[in-house]
Amino acid sequence: MQRFLFPRWVNRFLLGLAAAAAGGGLYATVMGGLVTDPVTLNPGYQPEQPVPFSHAIHAGQLKMDCRYCHNTVFEAAHAAIPPTATCINCHSPADAQGITALSAVRADSEKLDPIHESWETGKSVAWKRIHNLPEFVYFNHAAHVNSGVSCKSCHGRIDQMEVVYQAETLSMAWCIECHRDPNPHLRPIDQVTNLDWQPPDDWDQAAFAEKAREEQNINPQVHCAVCHR
């Protein structure tokens, strides 16, 4: 019986197949370990909003408290997106006679047209969410800020941002790291929304955090049920 021999071109085919397998493995490693990493995906996300609202002006220069717009942050799990009525308190549109019902800061600015249209039609402004956790993750704003964790810890220096972007990864590992050692993030509760707060020169952060945790029973958990409910 004559023995079958593969043609010589099969050798080149096998080399090509091996190269493709190696390249595929490298591609999977890059895509799975780098491109989809939270550090790569999340920080820097900065969508364009329908109204160019400057936190640097409102929270920075004007020193408006975060709670004026996000008024549920100390009472609810979610920090509310401000309704159009909140914006109209300062940016009331002028009528045909040039008269405004409320404060009229830059009433004629074209940048405020979406706000004025929303006020007239009753339709909400289509703000784009920036800090967006997966649906299977539960996060309670009130629990954190009432424990002395500043907005700055998660959102960065919002008061310096002309256009808001995601400053931190907000990944599971990032959250667990804080739950394991919350002490560096604790501050007096009345300074939580003061993003440029600096402790006094004689401040002892370790002593303050230890006392605050004992008085307020702050003991963050790291088991799955804390966030995955």
mmCIF file of C-alpha atoms in Angstrom:
data_model
loop_
_atom_site.group_PDB
_atom_site.id
_atom_site.type_symbol
_atom_site.label_atom_id
_atom_site.label_comp_id
_atom_site.label_asym_id
_atom_site.label_seq_id
_atom_site.Cartn_x
_atom_site.Cartn_y
_atom_site.Cartn_z
ATOM 1 C CA MET A 1 0.000 0.000 0.000
ATOM 2 C CA GLN A 2 1.447 3.319 -1.026
ATOM 3 C CA ARG A 3 1.952 5.748 1.873
ATOM 4 C CA PHE A 4 0.243 9.183 1.569
ATOM 5 C CA LEU A 5 2.494 12.242 1.793
ATOM 6 C CA PHE A 6 1.222 15.786 2.350
ATOM 7 C CA PRO A 7 2.300 18.238 -0.356
ATOM 8 C CA ARG A 8 5.107 20.633 0.529
ATOM 9 C CA TRP A 9 2.851 23.694 0.591
ATOM 10 C CA VAL A 10 1.248 22.302 3.780
ATOM 11 C CA ASN A 11 4.428 23.255 5.670
ATOM 12 C CA ARG A 12 3.934 26.906 4.781
ATOM 13 C CA PHE A 13 0.260 26.625 5.680
ATOM 14 C CA LEU A 14 1.105 25.291 9.143
ATOM 15 C CA LEU A 15 3.543 28.152 9.718
ATOM 16 C CA GLY A 16 0.842 30.626 8.712
ATOM 17 C CA LEU A 17 -1.662 28.913 10.995
ATOM 18 C CA ALA A 18 0.754 29.105 13.920
ATOM 19 C CA ALA A 19 1.377 32.803 13.253
ATOM 20 C CA ALA A 20 -2.357 33.446 13.096
ATOM 21 C CA ALA A 21 -2.901 31.625 16.397
ATOM 22 C CA ALA A 22 -0.118 33.634 18.046
ATOM 23 C CA GLY A 23 -1.516 36.874 16.636
ATOM 24 C CA GLY A 24 -5.006 35.974 17.781
ATOM 25 C CA GLY A 25 -3.757 35.285 21.286
ATOM 26 C CA LEU A 26 -1.953 38.630 21.350
ATOM 27 C CA TYR A 27 -5.072 40.400 20.067
ATOM 28 C CA ALA A 28 -7.250 38.744 22.734
ATOM 29 C CA THR A 29 -4.753 39.726 25.431
ATOM 30 C CA VAL A 30 -4.686 43.350 24.318
ATOM 31 C CA MET A 31 -8.459 43.599 23.947
ATOM 32 C CA GLY A 32 -9.266 41.750 27.146
ATOM 33 C CA GLY A 33 -6.502 43.025 29.379
ATOM 34 C CA LEU A 34 -5.897 46.562 28.170
ATOM 35 C CA VAL A 35 -8.615 48.021 25.980
ATOM 36 C CA THR A 36 -11.449 46.856 28.255
ATOM 37 C CA ASP A 37 -9.638 47.775 31.461
ATOM 38 C CA PRO A 38 -11.556 50.421 33.481
ATOM 39 C CA VAL A 39 -8.491 52.665 33.499
ATOM 40 C CA THR A 40 -8.600 52.680 29.701
ATOM 41 C CA LEU A 41 -12.355 52.839 29.234
ATOM 42 C CA ASN A 42 -13.688 55.180 31.887
ATOM 43 C CA PRO A 43 -11.541 58.166 32.972
ATOM 44 C CA GLY A 44 -11.781 61.109 30.628
ATOM 45 C CA TYR A 45 -15.285 60.380 29.339
ATOM 46 C CA GLN A 46 -16.572 63.835 28.420
ATOM 47 C CA PRO A 47 -19.751 63.941 26.318
ATOM 48 C CA GLU A 48 -20.987 67.183 24.816
ATOM 49 C CA GLN A 49 -24.013 68.475 26.700
ATOM 50 C CA PRO A 50 -27.018 70.275 25.136
ATOM 51 C CA VAL A 51 -26.147 73.329 27.248
ATOM 52 C CA PRO A 52 -22.490 74.297 27.884
ATOM 53 C CA PHE A 53 -22.860 74.493 31.658
ATOM 54 C CA SER A 54 -19.584 75.498 33.310
ATOM 55 C CA HIS A 55 -19.015 74.075 36.777
ATOM 56 C CA ALA A 56 -15.838 76.164 36.910
ATOM 57 C CA ILE A 57 -17.999 79.305 36.843
ATOM 58 C CA HIS A 58 -20.948 78.169 38.956
ATOM 59 C CA ALA A 59 -19.250 75.973 41.588
ATOM 60 C CA GLY A 60 -15.785 77.540 41.256
ATOM 61 C CA GLN A 61 -16.028 81.293 40.745
ATOM 62 C CA LEU A 62 -19.525 81.798 42.168
ATOM 63 C CA LYS A 63 -19.043 79.224 44.959
ATOM 64 C CA MET A 64 -22.506 77.752 44.467
ATOM 65 C CA ASP A 65 -23.033 74.762 46.740
ATOM 66 C CA CYS A 66 -23.435 71.423 44.955
ATOM 67 C CA ARG A 67 -26.731 70.931 46.785
ATOM 68 C CA TYR A 68 -28.391 73.876 45.067
ATOM 69 C CA CYS A 69 -28.612 71.863 41.855
ATOM 70 C CA HIS A 70 -28.162 68.297 43.148
ATOM 71 C CA ASN A 71 -30.572 68.786 46.020
ATOM 72 C CA THR A 72 -31.245 65.139 46.890
ATOM 73 C CA VAL A 73 -27.665 64.068 47.428
ATOM 74 C CA PHE A 74 -27.887 64.085 51.250
ATOM 75 C CA GLU A 75 -31.289 62.379 51.411
ATOM 76 C CA ALA A 76 -31.447 59.906 48.532
ATOM 77 C CA ALA A 77 -29.382 57.264 46.803
ATOM 78 C CA HIS A 78 -29.233 59.351 43.625
ATOM 79 C CA ALA A 79 -27.949 62.891 43.219
ATOM 80 C CA ALA A 80 -30.780 64.517 41.293
ATOM 81 C CA ILE A 81 -30.200 66.148 37.935
ATOM 82 C CA PRO A 82 -31.460 69.722 38.369
ATOM 83 C CA PRO A 83 -34.859 70.400 36.789
ATOM 84 C CA THR A 84 -35.250 73.246 34.346
ATOM 85 C CA ALA A 85 -36.935 75.313 37.068
ATOM 86 C CA THR A 86 -33.645 75.427 38.982
ATOM 87 C CA CYS A 87 -31.858 76.912 35.986
ATOM 88 C CA ILE A 88 -34.701 79.377 35.380
ATOM 89 C CA ASN A 89 -34.256 80.796 38.888
ATOM 90 C CA CYS A 90 -31.191 82.582 37.524
ATOM 91 C CA HIS A 91 -31.640 82.408 33.746
ATOM 92 C CA SER A 92 -35.250 83.464 33.226
ATOM 93 C CA PRO A 93 -36.119 84.216 29.570
ATOM 94 C CA ALA A 94 -37.362 87.656 28.528
ATOM 95 C CA ASP A 95 -40.823 88.035 27.041
ATOM 96 C CA ALA A 96 -41.739 90.059 23.936
ATOM 97 C CA GLN A 97 -41.488 93.265 25.981
ATOM 98 C CA GLY A 98 -38.062 92.281 27.308
ATOM 99 C CA ILE A 99 -39.383 91.595 30.806
ATOM 100 C CA THR A 100 -38.248 88.573 32.808
ATOM 101 C CA ALA A 101 -40.243 86.825 35.523
ATOM 102 C CA LEU A 102 -37.202 85.947 37.641
ATOM 103 C CA SER A 103 -33.498 86.707 37.587
ATOM 104 C CA ALA A 104 -32.241 87.359 34.084
ATOM 105 C CA VAL A 105 -28.587 86.392 33.966
ATOM 106 C CA ARG A 106 -27.630 86.392 30.261
ATOM 107 C CA ALA A 107 -31.288 86.083 29.271
ATOM 108 C CA ASP A 108 -30.456 86.659 25.588
ATOM 109 C CA SER A 109 -27.665 84.078 25.338
ATOM 110 C CA GLU A 110 -28.201 81.545 22.548
ATOM 111 C CA LYS A 111 -26.469 78.954 24.719
ATOM 112 C CA LEU A 112 -29.503 79.031 27.007
ATOM 113 C CA ASP A 113 -32.014 78.360 24.233
ATOM 114 C CA PRO A 114 -32.474 74.668 25.234
ATOM 115 C CA ILE A 115 -33.249 75.784 28.808
ATOM 116 C CA HIS A 116 -35.788 78.357 27.683
ATOM 117 C CA GLU A 117 -37.362 75.914 25.241
ATOM 118 C CA SER A 118 -37.648 73.334 28.006
ATOM 119 C CA TRP A 119 -39.290 75.925 30.250
ATOM 120 C CA GLU A 120 -41.829 76.858 27.591
ATOM 121 C CA THR A 121 -42.668 73.323 26.427
ATOM 122 C CA GLY A 122 -42.351 71.386 29.669
ATOM 123 C CA LYS A 123 -39.974 68.878 28.073
ATOM 124 C CA SER A 124 -36.831 68.009 30.016
ATOM 125 C CA VAL A 125 -33.405 69.006 28.765
ATOM 126 C CA ALA A 126 -31.635 65.939 27.366
ATOM 127 C CA TRP A 127 -28.638 66.036 29.693
ATOM 128 C CA LYS A 128 -26.126 63.227 29.094
ATOM 129 C CA ARG A 129 -25.114 61.130 32.076
ATOM 130 C CA ILE A 130 -21.368 60.998 32.675
ATOM 131 C CA HIS A 131 -20.817 58.937 35.826
ATOM 132 C CA ASN A 132 -22.771 55.843 34.893
ATOM 133 C CA LEU A 133 -22.448 52.640 36.918
ATOM 134 C CA PRO A 134 -23.696 49.273 35.607
ATOM 135 C CA GLU A 135 -27.320 48.466 36.392
ATOM 136 C CA PHE A 136 -26.270 45.621 38.688
ATOM 137 C CA VAL A 137 -24.314 47.997 40.952
ATOM 138 C CA TYR A 138 -26.033 49.807 43.827
ATOM 139 C CA PHE A 139 -24.476 53.043 45.052
ATOM 140 C CA ASN A 140 -26.020 55.284 47.700
ATOM 141 C CA HIS A 141 -24.910 58.923 47.586
ATOM 142 C CA ALA A 142 -26.563 59.806 50.900
ATOM 143 C CA ALA A 143 -24.726 57.052 52.781
ATOM 144 C CA HIS A 144 -21.379 58.367 51.583
ATOM 145 C CA VAL A 145 -21.771 62.138 51.944
ATOM 146 C CA ASN A 146 -23.440 61.785 55.361
ATOM 147 C CA SER A 147 -20.378 59.832 56.474
ATOM 148 C CA GLY A 148 -18.038 62.628 55.428
ATOM 149 C CA VAL A 149 -16.938 61.434 51.990
ATOM 150 C CA SER A 150 -16.609 64.478 49.756
ATOM 151 C CA CYS A 151 -17.924 64.747 46.211
ATOM 152 C CA LYS A 152 -14.264 65.271 45.268
ATOM 153 C CA SER A 153 -13.321 61.689 46.166
ATOM 154 C CA CYS A 154 -15.397 60.240 43.326
ATOM 155 C CA HIS A 155 -15.925 63.149 40.940
ATOM 156 C CA GLY A 156 -12.636 65.024 41.223
ATOM 157 C CA ARG A 157 -12.389 68.822 41.242
ATOM 158 C CA ILE A 158 -15.706 69.457 39.553
ATOM 159 C CA ASP A 159 -15.427 73.110 40.564
ATOM 160 C CA GLN A 160 -12.479 73.496 38.186
ATOM 161 C CA MET A 161 -14.062 71.812 35.156
ATOM 162 C CA GLU A 162 -15.388 73.882 32.271
ATOM 163 C CA VAL A 163 -16.753 70.636 30.834
ATOM 164 C CA VAL A 164 -17.342 67.804 33.301
ATOM 165 C CA TYR A 165 -15.531 64.534 32.673
ATOM 166 C CA GLN A 166 -15.152 61.277 34.582
ATOM 167 C CA ALA A 167 -12.048 61.658 36.734
ATOM 168 C CA GLU A 168 -11.895 58.209 38.372
ATOM 169 C CA THR A 169 -12.329 54.647 37.108
ATOM 170 C CA LEU A 170 -15.338 53.892 39.367
ATOM 171 C CA SER A 171 -14.351 50.238 38.995
ATOM 172 C CA MET A 172 -15.069 47.531 41.551
ATOM 173 C CA ALA A 173 -11.411 47.375 42.602
ATOM 174 C CA TRP A 174 -11.365 51.151 43.050
ATOM 175 C CA CYS A 175 -14.461 51.047 45.269
ATOM 176 C CA ILE A 176 -13.190 48.135 47.354
ATOM 177 C CA GLU A 177 -9.893 49.918 47.936
ATOM 178 C CA CYS A 178 -11.771 52.804 49.549
ATOM 179 C CA HIS A 179 -14.018 50.497 51.576
ATOM 180 C CA ARG A 180 -10.952 48.746 52.964
ATOM 181 C CA ASP A 181 -9.360 52.046 53.979
ATOM 182 C CA PRO A 182 -11.846 54.951 54.013
ATOM 183 C CA ASN A 183 -9.837 57.070 56.451
ATOM 184 C CA PRO A 184 -8.065 59.272 53.864
ATOM 185 C CA HIS A 185 -11.415 60.214 52.315
ATOM 186 C CA LEU A 186 -13.234 61.294 55.481
ATOM 187 C CA ARG A 187 -13.661 64.961 56.342
ATOM 188 C CA PRO A 188 -16.066 67.075 58.436
ATOM 189 C CA ILE A 189 -19.575 66.625 57.051
ATOM 190 C CA ASP A 190 -20.067 70.385 56.737
ATOM 191 C CA GLN A 191 -17.106 70.447 54.336
ATOM 192 C CA VAL A 192 -18.254 67.608 52.065
ATOM 193 C CA THR A 193 -19.435 69.923 49.284
ATOM 194 C CA ASN A 194 -16.591 72.404 49.764
ATOM 195 C CA LEU A 195 -14.362 70.961 47.069
ATOM 196 C CA ASP A 196 -11.373 73.242 47.714
ATOM 197 C CA TRP A 197 -11.367 72.557 51.455
ATOM 198 C CA GLN A 198 -7.921 72.154 52.983
ATOM 199 C CA PRO A 199 -7.427 70.894 56.554
ATOM 200 C CA PRO A 200 -5.706 73.194 59.074
ATOM 201 C CA ASP A 201 -1.950 72.915 59.527
ATOM 202 C CA ASP A 202 -2.358 71.049 62.827
ATOM 203 C CA TRP A 203 -4.891 68.597 61.355
ATOM 204 C CA ASP A 204 -4.450 64.932 62.294
ATOM 205 C CA GLN A 205 -6.316 62.984 59.617
ATOM 206 C CA ALA A 206 -5.790 59.590 61.246
ATOM 207 C CA ALA A 207 -7.125 60.780 64.611
ATOM 208 C CA PHE A 208 -10.080 62.560 63.025
ATOM 209 C CA ALA A 209 -11.007 59.538 60.895
ATOM 210 C CA GLU A 210 -10.780 57.162 63.869
ATOM 211 C CA LYS A 211 -13.042 59.391 65.958
ATOM 212 C CA ALA A 212 -15.527 59.936 63.114
ATOM 213 C CA ARG A 213 -15.766 56.230 62.390
ATOM 214 C CA GLU A 214 -16.421 55.430 66.038
ATOM 215 C CA GLU A 215 -19.025 58.173 66.530
ATOM 216 C CA GLN A 216 -20.871 57.496 63.262
ATOM 217 C CA ASN A 217 -20.345 53.733 63.204
ATOM 218 C CA ILE A 218 -18.597 53.902 59.830
ATOM 219 C CA ASN A 219 -17.525 50.388 58.974
ATOM 220 C CA PRO A 220 -17.603 49.832 55.180
ATOM 221 C CA GLN A 221 -18.176 46.246 54.084
ATOM 222 C CA VAL A 222 -16.529 44.511 51.122
ATOM 223 C CA HIS A 223 -18.774 41.483 50.621
ATOM 224 C CA CYS A 224 -20.711 41.157 47.358
ATOM 225 C CA ALA A 225 -24.165 41.982 48.746
ATOM 226 C CA VAL A 226 -23.108 45.523 49.634
ATOM 227 C CA CYS A 227 -23.204 46.663 46.012
ATOM 228 C CA HIS A 228 -24.746 43.734 44.121
ATOM 229 C CA ARG A 229 -28.300 43.537 45.445
#
